[in-house]
Amino acid sequence: MRAAVELAKYPDLKVAVVSKLYPSRSHTGAAQGGIGAALGNIEEDHWEWHMFDTVKGSDYLGDQDAIEVMCKEAPEAVYELEHMGLPFSRTEDGRINQRRFGGHTKEFGKAPVHRSCFAADRTGHMILQTLYQQSIKHGVRFFDEFHVVDLIMDGRRVAGVVAIELATGDLHVFHAKATLFATGGAGRMFKVTSNALALTGDGLAIAFRHGIPLEDMEFFQFHPTGIYRLGILITEGARGEGGILRNRHGERFMERYAPTIKDLAPRDVVSRAIYLEIREGRGIDGKDYVHLDLTHLSRDIIETRLPDITDFVRTYLGIDPVEEPIPIQPTAHYEMGGIPTDVDGRVIWDAQNTPVEGFYAAGECACVSVHGANRLGTNSLLDLVVFGRRAGRHMARYARESDWPALPGDATDWAREQVERFLTRQKGEKIGAIRARLQEEMMDKAGVFRTEEGLTEMEGILKELEAQYQEAAIDDRGRMYNTDLLEALELGNLLECARATVVAARNRKESRGGHAREDYPKRDDANWLKHTLLYREPDGSVRIDYKPVVITRFQPQERKY
């Protein structure tokens, strides 16, 4: 929507947003804690410090030219949202309020800093509503509940998309000069996840099938604090407000893993610490969770600054966080990798940054790469606003200067074949059973900790599940709102994303950021300071290539927190 708002400034352009959900139900609404920008409203802060933290947080795999763009443009992007009407929480003198957040520091790592601009614990929700209102105001056309199933290609140029209209089951062709994917991640390939049901890696899989590479798919972030068993997110803002992680002995265990910034260490560090505490028998009551303790904070802070998570905990656990600690465990949260792009959102074919004409990506489905091997909290909302805006500007220029791509006569053939296959097959494997096994096995073998043995086994399981998927059947044969069919198409996308993740994870023989190999526990800059590019070959096999990391200001160092 940020790209659409930018494009709508040009009256000669026709702008459409095609969404499989009603727009304000998009998963950006689940982002709670804030958007990072060095405004300096509470204490001194500079974009250079923000850049350093993002580079260090990425375990030095982030591209520093792109990180510089993001951190430099952050204050302007946040003030722009404020001017659009976003109701940020305020300081007493009326400025945008800011809180501490994991991995964000002052003076290049000396102490935590107030950098996260927040609207209580509903920041993503507020951004979503604000941008939706702006889109309506500027006349953007919305096609809600249209599920995109394929890209249309004119040779090596993208010419639009094919989508299925949920209300009728009809296939529609959207012919476009410029197409942007902002389709989110693929967290639903894991059993315990903070991701909504809709996050099934659709955009990633569609691009992958067309020979467009996926970058750094081995790096998947597990957020340290998901509600036990449910995976629903408890924002890092809870720790930014002073929340403490404790093990079964009531010990503040993060003092052992990150002595300087403790509970506000980056997410990969905290998630691994929680797993190690549980593994060594210090989980609560011997189970696989620890406590997030807010009981020392005042009721006023908890209920005014963290109202949503307070409500979640009371609703789903029957616990009042003012009185009792919250049971939490790491939850699959964010895809650092994705469709490779440049700083203008243009999708690229190869390590030489050759652009795919007419094709753009932004947000979680894209890999710029500003997050490298591990994303800092607040940087995802910043990423999508900064690069959504930049992509919109470039799309406007491109659309006004280029001719229409040709529309091939067989544009809907592949999509129609997939739909008819499920609507006509009488008997076969159940989609739900295949998906449940995928999620269970991925959690176990490609989660926070990984090994050669587990990943090799997972590759075999994926072959088995893909074979079952080819023979799968659904019960609903109707055309209108056929969610059975939708889930079948989504499972195909999840399987593609899982395969890319596992192949890349098995290939990278080191530990870095969100990719922790127990058999290769050290970071290996000599051999692995490079991006992975995965290509899906016509026969379905995966080819691996590499792309250098852009280093401008900060040389790789050991990460200490």
Coordinates of C-alpha atoms in Angstrom, one line a residue:
M1 CA 0.0 0.0 0.0
R2 CA 2.9 2.4 0.6
A3 CA 4.0 1.8 -3.1
A4 CA 0.3 2.3 -4.2
V5 CA 0.1 5.6 -2.3
E6 CA 3.3 6.8 -4.0
L7 CA 2.0 5.8 -7.4
A8 CA -1.4 7.4 -6.9
K9 CA 0.4 10.8 -7.0
Y10 CA 0.5 10.4 -10.8
P11 CA -3.0 11.0 -12.3
D12 CA -2.0 9.4 -15.6
L13 CA -1.3 6.0 -13.9
K14 CA -3.9 3.4 -13.1
V15 CA -3.0 1.7 -9.8
A16 CA -4.6 -1.5 -8.4
V17 CA -3.9 -3.5 -5.2
V18 CA -4.7 -7.2 -5.6
S19 CA -5.1 -8.8 -2.2
K20 CA -6.1 -12.3 -1.0
L21 CA -7.4 -10.6 2.2
Y22 CA -9.4 -7.5 3.0
P23 CA -6.4 -5.1 3.1
S24 CA -6.7 -4.1 6.8
R25 CA -6.5 -7.8 7.7
S26 CA -3.0 -8.1 6.3
H27 CA -0.3 -9.4 8.6
T28 CA 1.4 -6.0 9.0
G29 CA -1.4 -5.5 11.6
A30 CA 0.3 -8.1 13.8
A31 CA 3.5 -6.0 14.1
Q32 CA 3.3 -4.6 17.6
G33 CA 6.3 -3.0 19.1
G34 CA 7.3 -0.1 16.8
I35 CA 9.1 1.2 13.8
G36 CA 12.8 2.1 14.2
A37 CA 14.1 5.6 13.4
A38 CA 16.8 7.7 15.0
L39 CA 14.6 10.7 15.9
G40 CA 16.3 11.4 19.2
N41 CA 13.1 12.4 20.9
I42 CA 14.0 10.8 24.3
E43 CA 17.8 10.8 24.1
E44 CA 20.5 11.5 21.6
D45 CA 20.5 9.2 18.6
H46 CA 21.9 9.2 15.1
W47 CA 21.2 7.2 11.9
E48 CA 24.9 6.0 11.9
W49 CA 24.3 4.3 15.2
H50 CA 21.1 2.7 13.8
M51 CA 23.1 1.5 10.7
F52 CA 25.8 0.0 12.9
D53 CA 23.2 -1.9 15.0
T54 CA 21.5 -3.2 11.9
V55 CA 24.8 -4.4 10.3
K56 CA 25.9 -6.0 13.6
G57 CA 22.4 -7.5 14.1
S58 CA 22.5 -9.0 10.6
D59 CA 25.7 -10.8 11.7
Y60 CA 27.5 -8.8 9.0
L61 CA 25.5 -10.4 6.1
G62 CA 23.3 -7.3 5.4
D63 CA 24.3 -5.2 2.4
Q64 CA 25.6 -2.0 3.9
D65 CA 24.6 0.3 1.0
A66 CA 21.0 -0.7 1.4
I67 CA 21.1 -0.5 5.2
E68 CA 22.5 3.0 4.9
V69 CA 19.6 4.0 2.7
M70 CA 17.1 2.6 5.1
C71 CA 18.5 4.1 8.3
K72 CA 19.1 7.5 6.6
E73 CA 15.5 7.7 5.2
A74 CA 13.9 6.3 8.4
P75 CA 13.1 9.7 10.2
E76 CA 11.6 11.1 7.0
A77 CA 9.5 8.0 6.5
V78 CA 8.2 8.1 10.1
Y79 CA 7.3 11.8 10.0
E80 CA 5.6 11.2 6.7
L81 CA 3.4 8.5 8.4
E82 CA 2.7 11.0 11.2
H83 CA 1.6 13.6 8.7
M84 CA -0.7 11.1 7.1
G85 CA -2.5 10.8 10.4
L86 CA -0.9 7.9 12.2
P87 CA -1.7 8.2 15.9
F88 CA 1.7 7.6 17.5
S89 CA 2.0 7.4 21.3
R90 CA 3.3 10.8 22.6
T91 CA 5.8 12.2 25.0
E92 CA 4.6 14.8 27.5
D93 CA 5.7 17.6 25.2
G94 CA 3.7 16.1 22.3
R95 CA 6.5 14.4 20.2
I96 CA 6.5 10.8 18.9
N97 CA 7.3 8.6 21.9
Q98 CA 10.1 6.0 21.6
R99 CA 11.1 2.9 23.5
R100 CA 14.1 0.6 23.8
F101 CA 14.2 -2.5 21.6
G102 CA 16.4 -5.5 21.1
G103 CA 19.8 -4.9 19.5
H104 CA 19.3 -1.1 19.2
T105 CA 22.1 0.8 21.0
K106 CA 23.8 4.2 21.3
E107 CA 27.4 5.0 20.6
F108 CA 28.0 1.9 18.5
G109 CA 27.0 -0.7 21.1
K110 CA 27.6 0.9 24.5
A111 CA 24.1 0.8 25.9
P112 CA 20.4 0.4 24.9
V113 CA 18.7 3.4 23.2
H114 CA 15.1 4.6 22.8
R115 CA 14.7 4.3 19.0
S116 CA 11.4 2.4 18.5
C117 CA 8.5 4.8 17.5
F118 CA 5.3 3.2 18.7
A119 CA 1.6 3.5 18.9
A120 CA 1.0 1.5 22.1
D121 CA 1.6 -2.1 21.0
R122 CA -0.5 -1.8 17.8
T123 CA 2.1 0.0 15.6
G124 CA 1.7 -2.3 12.5
H125 CA -2.1 -2.1 12.8
M126 CA -2.0 1.7 12.9
I127 CA 0.4 1.8 9.8
L128 CA -2.0 -0.5 7.9
Q129 CA -5.1 1.5 8.7
T130 CA -3.3 4.8 7.9
L131 CA -2.0 3.6 4.5
Y132 CA -5.4 2.0 3.7
Q133 CA -7.1 5.4 4.3
Q134 CA -4.5 7.2 2.2
S135 CA -5.0 4.7 -0.6
I136 CA -8.8 5.2 -0.6
K137 CA -8.3 9.0 -0.5
H138 CA -6.0 8.9 -3.5
G139 CA -8.3 6.6 -5.6
V140 CA -6.3 3.4 -5.6
R141 CA -8.5 0.5 -6.8
F142 CA -8.7 -2.6 -4.6
F143 CA -9.4 -6.1 -5.7
D144 CA -10.0 -7.8 -2.4
E145 CA -10.1 -11.5 -1.9
F146 CA -8.3 -12.2 -5.3
H147 CA -5.7 -14.9 -4.7
V148 CA -2.7 -14.5 -7.1
V149 CA -1.7 -17.9 -8.5
D150 CA 0.8 -17.1 -11.2
L151 CA 3.0 -14.4 -12.9
I152 CA 2.5 -13.6 -16.5
M153 CA 5.8 -13.4 -18.4
D154 CA 6.6 -11.8 -21.8
G155 CA 10.0 -13.5 -22.4
R156 CA 12.1 -12.2 -19.5
R157 CA 9.7 -9.3 -18.6
V158 CA 6.8 -9.5 -16.2
A159 CA 3.5 -8.6 -17.8
G160 CA 1.1 -8.9 -14.8
V161 CA -0.5 -11.7 -12.7
V162 CA -3.3 -14.3 -12.8
A163 CA -5.6 -14.4 -9.8
I164 CA -8.5 -16.5 -8.7
E165 CA -11.5 -14.5 -7.4
L166 CA -12.6 -16.2 -4.2
A167 CA -16.3 -15.1 -4.5
T168 CA -16.8 -16.8 -7.9
G169 CA -13.8 -19.1 -8.5
D170 CA -13.2 -17.2 -11.8
L171 CA -9.6 -16.7 -13.0
H172 CA -8.7 -13.1 -13.8
V173 CA -5.8 -11.6 -15.8
F174 CA -4.2 -8.4 -14.6
H175 CA -2.2 -7.0 -17.5
A176 CA 0.4 -4.5 -16.1
K177 CA 3.5 -2.5 -17.1
A178 CA 4.9 -2.8 -13.6
T179 CA 4.0 -5.4 -10.9
L180 CA 5.1 -5.3 -7.2
F181 CA 4.9 -8.3 -4.9
A182 CA 4.4 -7.5 -1.2
T183 CA 3.1 -11.0 -0.3
G184 CA 4.8 -11.5 3.1
G185 CA 6.6 -14.6 4.4
A186 CA 6.2 -18.3 4.8
G187 CA 6.0 -18.8 8.5
R188 CA 3.2 -21.3 8.1
M189 CA 5.7 -24.0 7.1
F190 CA 6.5 -24.3 10.9
K191 CA 4.2 -25.7 13.6
V192 CA 4.7 -22.9 16.2
T193 CA 4.5 -19.5 14.4
S194 CA 3.4 -15.9 15.0
N195 CA 2.3 -15.8 11.3
A196 CA -1.3 -15.6 10.3
L197 CA -2.9 -18.4 8.3
A198 CA -2.5 -16.5 5.1
L199 CA 1.4 -16.4 5.3
T200 CA 2.1 -19.3 3.0
G201 CA 5.0 -17.9 0.8
D202 CA 2.8 -17.4 -2.3
G203 CA 4.9 -14.6 -3.9
L204 CA 8.2 -16.5 -3.1
A205 CA 7.0 -19.7 -4.7
I206 CA 5.4 -18.0 -7.7
A207 CA 8.7 -16.2 -8.5
F208 CA 10.8 -19.3 -7.9
R209 CA 8.7 -21.4 -10.3
H210 CA 9.5 -18.8 -13.0
G211 CA 13.3 -19.1 -12.7
I212 CA 13.7 -16.0 -10.5
P213 CA 16.1 -16.7 -7.7
L214 CA 15.4 -16.7 -4.0
E215 CA 18.1 -15.2 -1.8
D216 CA 19.3 -16.3 1.7
M217 CA 16.3 -18.6 2.4
E218 CA 18.3 -20.5 5.1
F219 CA 17.8 -17.5 7.5
F220 CA 14.5 -17.7 9.3
Q221 CA 14.0 -15.7 12.5
F222 CA 12.4 -17.3 15.5
H223 CA 11.0 -14.6 17.8
P224 CA 12.0 -15.4 21.4
T225 CA 8.6 -14.6 23.0
G226 CA 5.6 -16.4 21.5
I227 CA 2.8 -17.5 23.8
Y228 CA 3.5 -21.1 24.9
R229 CA 2.1 -23.6 22.4
L230 CA 0.1 -21.0 20.5
G231 CA 3.0 -19.0 19.0
I232 CA 1.0 -15.7 19.2
L233 CA 3.5 -12.9 19.4
I234 CA 4.4 -11.1 22.7
T235 CA 6.1 -7.9 21.5
E236 CA 9.8 -7.2 22.2
G237 CA 8.3 -3.9 23.4
A238 CA 7.4 -5.8 26.6
R239 CA 11.2 -6.2 27.3
G240 CA 11.8 -2.7 26.0
E241 CA 9.5 -1.5 28.8
G242 CA 11.5 -3.5 31.4
G243 CA 10.2 -7.1 31.1
I244 CA 12.7 -9.8 32.2
L245 CA 13.1 -13.4 31.0
R246 CA 13.5 -15.9 33.9
N247 CA 14.1 -19.7 34.1
R248 CA 12.7 -22.2 36.6
H249 CA 15.0 -20.9 39.3
G250 CA 13.7 -17.3 38.8
E251 CA 17.2 -16.4 37.4
R252 CA 17.5 -13.6 34.9
F253 CA 19.4 -15.9 32.6
M254 CA 20.2 -13.4 29.8
E255 CA 22.9 -11.9 32.0
R256 CA 24.9 -15.0 31.2
Y257 CA 24.4 -14.8 27.4
A258 CA 24.5 -11.0 26.8
P259 CA 25.9 -9.3 29.8
T260 CA 25.7 -5.7 28.4
I261 CA 22.2 -5.5 27.0
K262 CA 20.7 -8.7 28.6
D263 CA 17.1 -9.2 27.6
L264 CA 17.4 -6.6 24.8
A265 CA 19.9 -8.7 22.8
P266 CA 18.9 -9.5 19.2
R267 CA 16.3 -12.1 18.6
D268 CA 18.6 -14.9 17.3
V269 CA 20.7 -14.6 20.5
V270 CA 17.7 -14.6 22.9
S271 CA 15.9 -17.5 21.1
R272 CA 19.0 -19.7 21.2
A273 CA 19.5 -18.8 24.9
I274 CA 15.9 -19.9 25.7
Y275 CA 16.4 -23.2 23.8
L276 CA 19.7 -23.9 25.7
E277 CA 18.0 -23.1 29.1
I278 CA 15.2 -25.6 28.3
R279 CA 17.7 -28.2 27.0
E280 CA 19.8 -28.0 30.2
G281 CA 16.7 -28.6 32.3
R282 CA 15.9 -25.0 33.4
G283 CA 12.6 -24.7 31.6
I284 CA 9.6 -24.0 33.9
D285 CA 8.4 -27.2 35.6
G286 CA 10.8 -29.2 33.3
K287 CA 8.7 -28.2 30.3
D288 CA 9.8 -26.5 27.1
Y289 CA 9.1 -22.9 28.0
V290 CA 10.4 -20.1 30.2
H291 CA 8.8 -17.0 31.8
L292 CA 8.5 -13.4 30.7
D293 CA 8.1 -11.5 33.9
L294 CA 6.4 -8.1 33.9
T295 CA 5.1 -8.2 37.5
H296 CA 7.6 -5.6 38.7
L297 CA 6.2 -3.1 36.2
S298 CA 3.2 -0.8 37.2
R299 CA -0.3 -1.8 36.1
D300 CA -0.5 1.6 34.4
I301 CA 2.6 0.9 32.1
I302 CA 1.4 -2.7 31.3
E303 CA -2.2 -1.6 30.5
T304 CA -1.5 1.6 28.6
R305 CA 1.7 0.8 26.7
L306 CA 1.0 -3.0 26.2
P307 CA -2.8 -3.2 26.0
D308 CA -3.0 -5.8 23.2
I309 CA -0.6 -8.3 24.6
T310 CA -2.2 -7.9 28.0
D311 CA -5.5 -8.8 26.4
F312 CA -4.0 -11.8 24.5
V313 CA -2.5 -13.2 27.7
R314 CA -5.7 -12.8 29.7
T315 CA -7.8 -14.3 26.8
Y316 CA -5.7 -17.2 25.7
L317 CA -3.9 -18.2 29.0
G318 CA -6.3 -16.9 31.7
I319 CA -3.3 -15.1 33.2
D320 CA -3.1 -11.5 34.4
P321 CA 0.5 -10.3 33.4
V322 CA 0.3 -7.7 36.1
E323 CA 0.2 -10.5 38.7
E324 CA 1.8 -13.5 37.1
P325 CA 4.7 -14.2 34.6
I326 CA 3.8 -15.2 31.1
P327 CA 4.9 -18.7 29.7
I328 CA 6.7 -18.1 26.4
Q329 CA 8.7 -20.1 23.8
P330 CA 10.4 -19.1 20.5
T331 CA 8.0 -18.9 17.6
A332 CA 8.7 -18.9 13.8
H333 CA 8.4 -15.2 13.0
Y334 CA 10.2 -13.7 10.0
E335 CA 11.8 -14.7 6.7
M336 CA 15.1 -12.7 6.3
G337 CA 15.6 -14.1 2.8
G338 CA 13.3 -13.8 -0.2
I339 CA 13.1 -12.4 -3.7
P340 CA 16.3 -10.5 -4.3
T341 CA 15.9 -6.8 -5.1
D342 CA 18.0 -3.6 -5.4
V343 CA 17.3 -0.4 -3.3
D344 CA 14.6 0.7 -5.7
G345 CA 12.6 -2.6 -5.2
R346 CA 13.5 -3.9 -8.7
V347 CA 13.7 -7.8 -8.6
I348 CA 17.1 -9.1 -9.9
W349 CA 18.0 -12.2 -11.9
D350 CA 21.6 -12.8 -10.8
A351 CA 24.7 -11.8 -8.8
Q352 CA 25.4 -9.0 -11.3
N353 CA 22.1 -7.4 -10.2
T354 CA 20.5 -7.7 -13.7
P355 CA 16.9 -6.4 -13.2
V356 CA 13.8 -8.4 -14.1
E357 CA 12.0 -5.9 -16.2
G358 CA 8.6 -4.7 -14.8
F359 CA 8.9 -6.7 -11.6
Y360 CA 9.3 -5.3 -8.1
A361 CA 9.1 -6.7 -4.5
A362 CA 9.0 -5.1 -1.1
G363 CA 8.5 -6.1 2.6
E364 CA 9.1 -9.6 4.0
C365 CA 8.9 -11.4 0.6
A366 CA 11.8 -9.2 -0.7
C367 CA 15.5 -9.5 0.2
V368 CA 17.2 -6.1 -0.3
S369 CA 19.2 -7.3 1.9
V370 CA 18.9 -5.1 4.9
H371 CA 18.4 -7.9 7.4
G372 CA 21.2 -10.2 6.4
A373 CA 21.2 -13.3 8.7
N374 CA 19.1 -11.7 11.5
R375 CA 16.6 -8.9 11.5
L376 CA 16.4 -6.4 14.4
G377 CA 13.0 -5.7 15.8
T378 CA 11.3 -2.5 14.4
N379 CA 13.3 -2.8 11.1
S380 CA 10.6 -4.8 9.3
L381 CA 8.0 -2.0 9.4
L382 CA 10.8 0.4 8.5
D383 CA 11.9 -1.8 5.6
L384 CA 8.4 -2.0 4.0
V385 CA 7.7 1.8 4.4
V386 CA 11.1 2.9 3.0
F387 CA 11.4 0.4 0.2
G388 CA 7.7 0.4 -0.6
R389 CA 8.0 4.2 -1.2
R390 CA 11.2 3.8 -3.3
A391 CA 9.7 1.0 -5.3
G392 CA 6.6 3.1 -6.0
R393 CA 8.7 6.0 -7.3
H394 CA 10.7 3.7 -9.6
M395 CA 7.5 1.9 -10.8
A396 CA 6.0 5.3 -11.8
R397 CA 9.1 6.2 -13.8
Y398 CA 9.3 2.8 -15.4
A399 CA 5.5 2.7 -16.3
R400 CA 5.6 6.1 -17.8
E401 CA 8.6 5.4 -20.0
S402 CA 7.9 1.9 -21.2
D403 CA 5.5 0.3 -23.7
W404 CA 3.0 -2.4 -22.7
P405 CA 4.4 -5.9 -22.5
A406 CA 2.8 -8.5 -24.8
L407 CA 0.1 -10.6 -23.2
P408 CA 0.7 -14.3 -24.1
G409 CA -2.4 -16.3 -25.3
D410 CA -1.8 -19.0 -22.7
A411 CA -1.5 -16.7 -19.7
T412 CA -4.0 -18.6 -17.6
D413 CA -3.1 -22.2 -18.7
W414 CA -0.9 -23.2 -15.7
A415 CA -3.3 -21.7 -13.1
R416 CA -6.3 -23.3 -14.7
E417 CA -4.6 -26.7 -14.8
Q418 CA -3.8 -26.4 -11.0
V419 CA -7.4 -25.4 -10.1
E420 CA -9.0 -28.1 -12.3
R421 CA -6.7 -30.8 -11.0
F422 CA -8.1 -30.3 -7.5
L423 CA -11.7 -29.7 -8.5
T424 CA -11.9 -32.9 -10.6
R425 CA -9.8 -35.5 -8.6
Q426 CA -12.1 -37.8 -6.7
K427 CA -9.7 -39.4 -4.2
G428 CA -6.3 -38.7 -2.7
E429 CA -4.3 -37.6 0.2
K430 CA -5.8 -34.9 2.5
I431 CA -4.2 -31.4 2.3
G432 CA -4.5 -30.9 6.1
A433 CA -2.6 -34.1 6.8
I434 CA 0.3 -33.2 4.5
R435 CA 0.5 -29.7 5.9
A436 CA 0.5 -30.9 9.5
R437 CA 3.4 -33.2 8.9
L438 CA 5.3 -30.5 7.0
Q439 CA 4.9 -28.1 9.9
E440 CA 5.8 -30.7 12.6
E441 CA 8.9 -31.9 10.7
M442 CA 10.2 -28.4 9.8
M443 CA 9.9 -27.3 13.4
D444 CA 11.9 -30.3 14.5
K445 CA 14.6 -30.5 11.8
A446 CA 14.9 -26.9 10.4
G447 CA 14.0 -24.8 13.4
V448 CA 16.3 -22.8 15.8
F449 CA 19.0 -25.5 15.8
R450 CA 19.9 -27.6 12.7
T451 CA 22.3 -30.5 11.8
E452 CA 23.4 -32.2 8.6
E453 CA 21.6 -35.3 9.7
G454 CA 18.3 -33.6 10.4
L455 CA 18.4 -31.5 7.2
T456 CA 19.2 -34.5 5.0
E457 CA 16.3 -36.4 6.6
M458 CA 14.1 -33.3 6.0
E459 CA 15.0 -33.3 2.3
G460 CA 13.8 -36.9 2.0
I461 CA 10.6 -36.1 3.9
L462 CA 9.9 -33.1 1.5
K463 CA 10.3 -35.4 -1.5
E464 CA 7.7 -37.7 0.1
L465 CA 5.3 -34.9 0.9
E466 CA 5.7 -33.4 -2.6
A467 CA 4.8 -36.8 -4.1
Q468 CA 1.7 -37.0 -1.8
Y469 CA 0.8 -33.4 -2.8
Q470 CA 0.7 -34.4 -6.5
E471 CA -1.9 -37.0 -5.6
A472 CA -3.8 -34.9 -3.1
A473 CA -7.6 -34.3 -3.3
I474 CA -10.1 -31.9 -1.7
D475 CA -13.6 -32.4 -0.6
D476 CA -15.2 -29.1 -1.8
R477 CA -16.0 -29.2 -5.5
G478 CA -17.7 -25.8 -5.5
R479 CA -16.5 -22.6 -7.1
M480 CA -17.6 -20.0 -4.6
Y481 CA -15.4 -19.3 -1.6
N482 CA -13.7 -22.6 -1.9
T483 CA -11.2 -22.4 1.0
D484 CA -10.4 -26.1 0.5
L485 CA -9.0 -25.2 -2.9
L486 CA -7.2 -22.1 -1.6
E487 CA -5.5 -24.2 1.1
A488 CA -4.4 -26.8 -1.5
L489 CA -2.8 -24.0 -3.7
E490 CA -1.2 -22.5 -0.6
L491 CA 0.3 -25.9 0.5
G492 CA 2.0 -26.1 -2.9
N493 CA 3.7 -22.8 -2.2
L494 CA 4.7 -23.8 1.4
L495 CA 6.4 -27.0 0.0
E496 CA 8.4 -24.9 -2.5
C497 CA 9.5 -22.5 0.3
A498 CA 10.3 -25.3 2.7
R499 CA 12.5 -27.0 0.1
A500 CA 14.4 -23.8 -0.7
T501 CA 14.9 -23.2 3.1
V502 CA 16.2 -26.8 3.7
V503 CA 18.5 -26.9 0.6
A504 CA 20.0 -23.5 1.6
A505 CA 20.4 -24.5 5.3
R506 CA 22.1 -27.8 4.5
N507 CA 24.4 -26.0 2.1
R508 CA 25.6 -23.3 4.5
K509 CA 28.2 -25.0 6.7
E510 CA 28.5 -22.4 9.4
S511 CA 26.3 -20.7 12.1
R512 CA 25.3 -17.1 11.5
G513 CA 22.3 -15.1 12.7
G514 CA 19.1 -17.1 12.5
H515 CA 20.9 -20.1 11.0
A516 CA 22.4 -22.2 13.8
R517 CA 24.2 -25.4 12.8
E518 CA 25.1 -27.5 15.8
D519 CA 27.7 -29.4 13.7
Y520 CA 29.2 -26.1 12.5
P521 CA 28.8 -23.8 15.5
K522 CA 31.2 -21.0 14.5
R523 CA 30.7 -18.2 12.0
D524 CA 33.0 -18.7 9.0
D525 CA 33.7 -15.4 7.2
A526 CA 36.5 -16.8 5.1
N527 CA 34.1 -19.2 3.3
W528 CA 30.6 -18.0 4.0
L529 CA 30.5 -14.2 4.0
K530 CA 28.3 -14.3 0.9
H531 CA 24.6 -14.4 0.0
T532 CA 23.0 -17.7 -1.3
L533 CA 21.0 -17.5 -4.5
L534 CA 18.8 -20.5 -5.2
Y535 CA 17.4 -21.2 -8.7
R536 CA 14.6 -23.8 -9.4
E537 CA 15.6 -25.6 -12.6
P538 CA 12.9 -26.8 -15.2
D539 CA 13.3 -30.4 -13.9
G540 CA 12.4 -29.2 -10.3
S541 CA 16.0 -29.5 -8.9
V542 CA 17.6 -26.6 -7.1
R543 CA 20.8 -24.9 -8.3
I544 CA 22.9 -22.8 -5.9
D545 CA 24.8 -19.7 -6.8
Y546 CA 26.3 -16.9 -4.6
K547 CA 26.4 -13.1 -4.5
P548 CA 29.0 -10.9 -2.6
V549 CA 27.9 -9.0 0.5
V550 CA 28.3 -5.2 0.1
I551 CA 30.6 -3.9 2.9
T552 CA 31.0 -0.1 3.0
R553 CA 31.7 1.2 6.6
F554 CA 31.7 -1.7 9.1
Q555 CA 34.1 -4.6 8.8
P556 CA 32.9 -7.9 10.2
Q557 CA 33.7 -8.4 13.9
E558 CA 32.7 -10.9 16.6
R559 CA 29.2 -10.1 17.9
K560 CA 29.2 -9.3 21.6
Y561 CA 26.3 -8.0 23.5

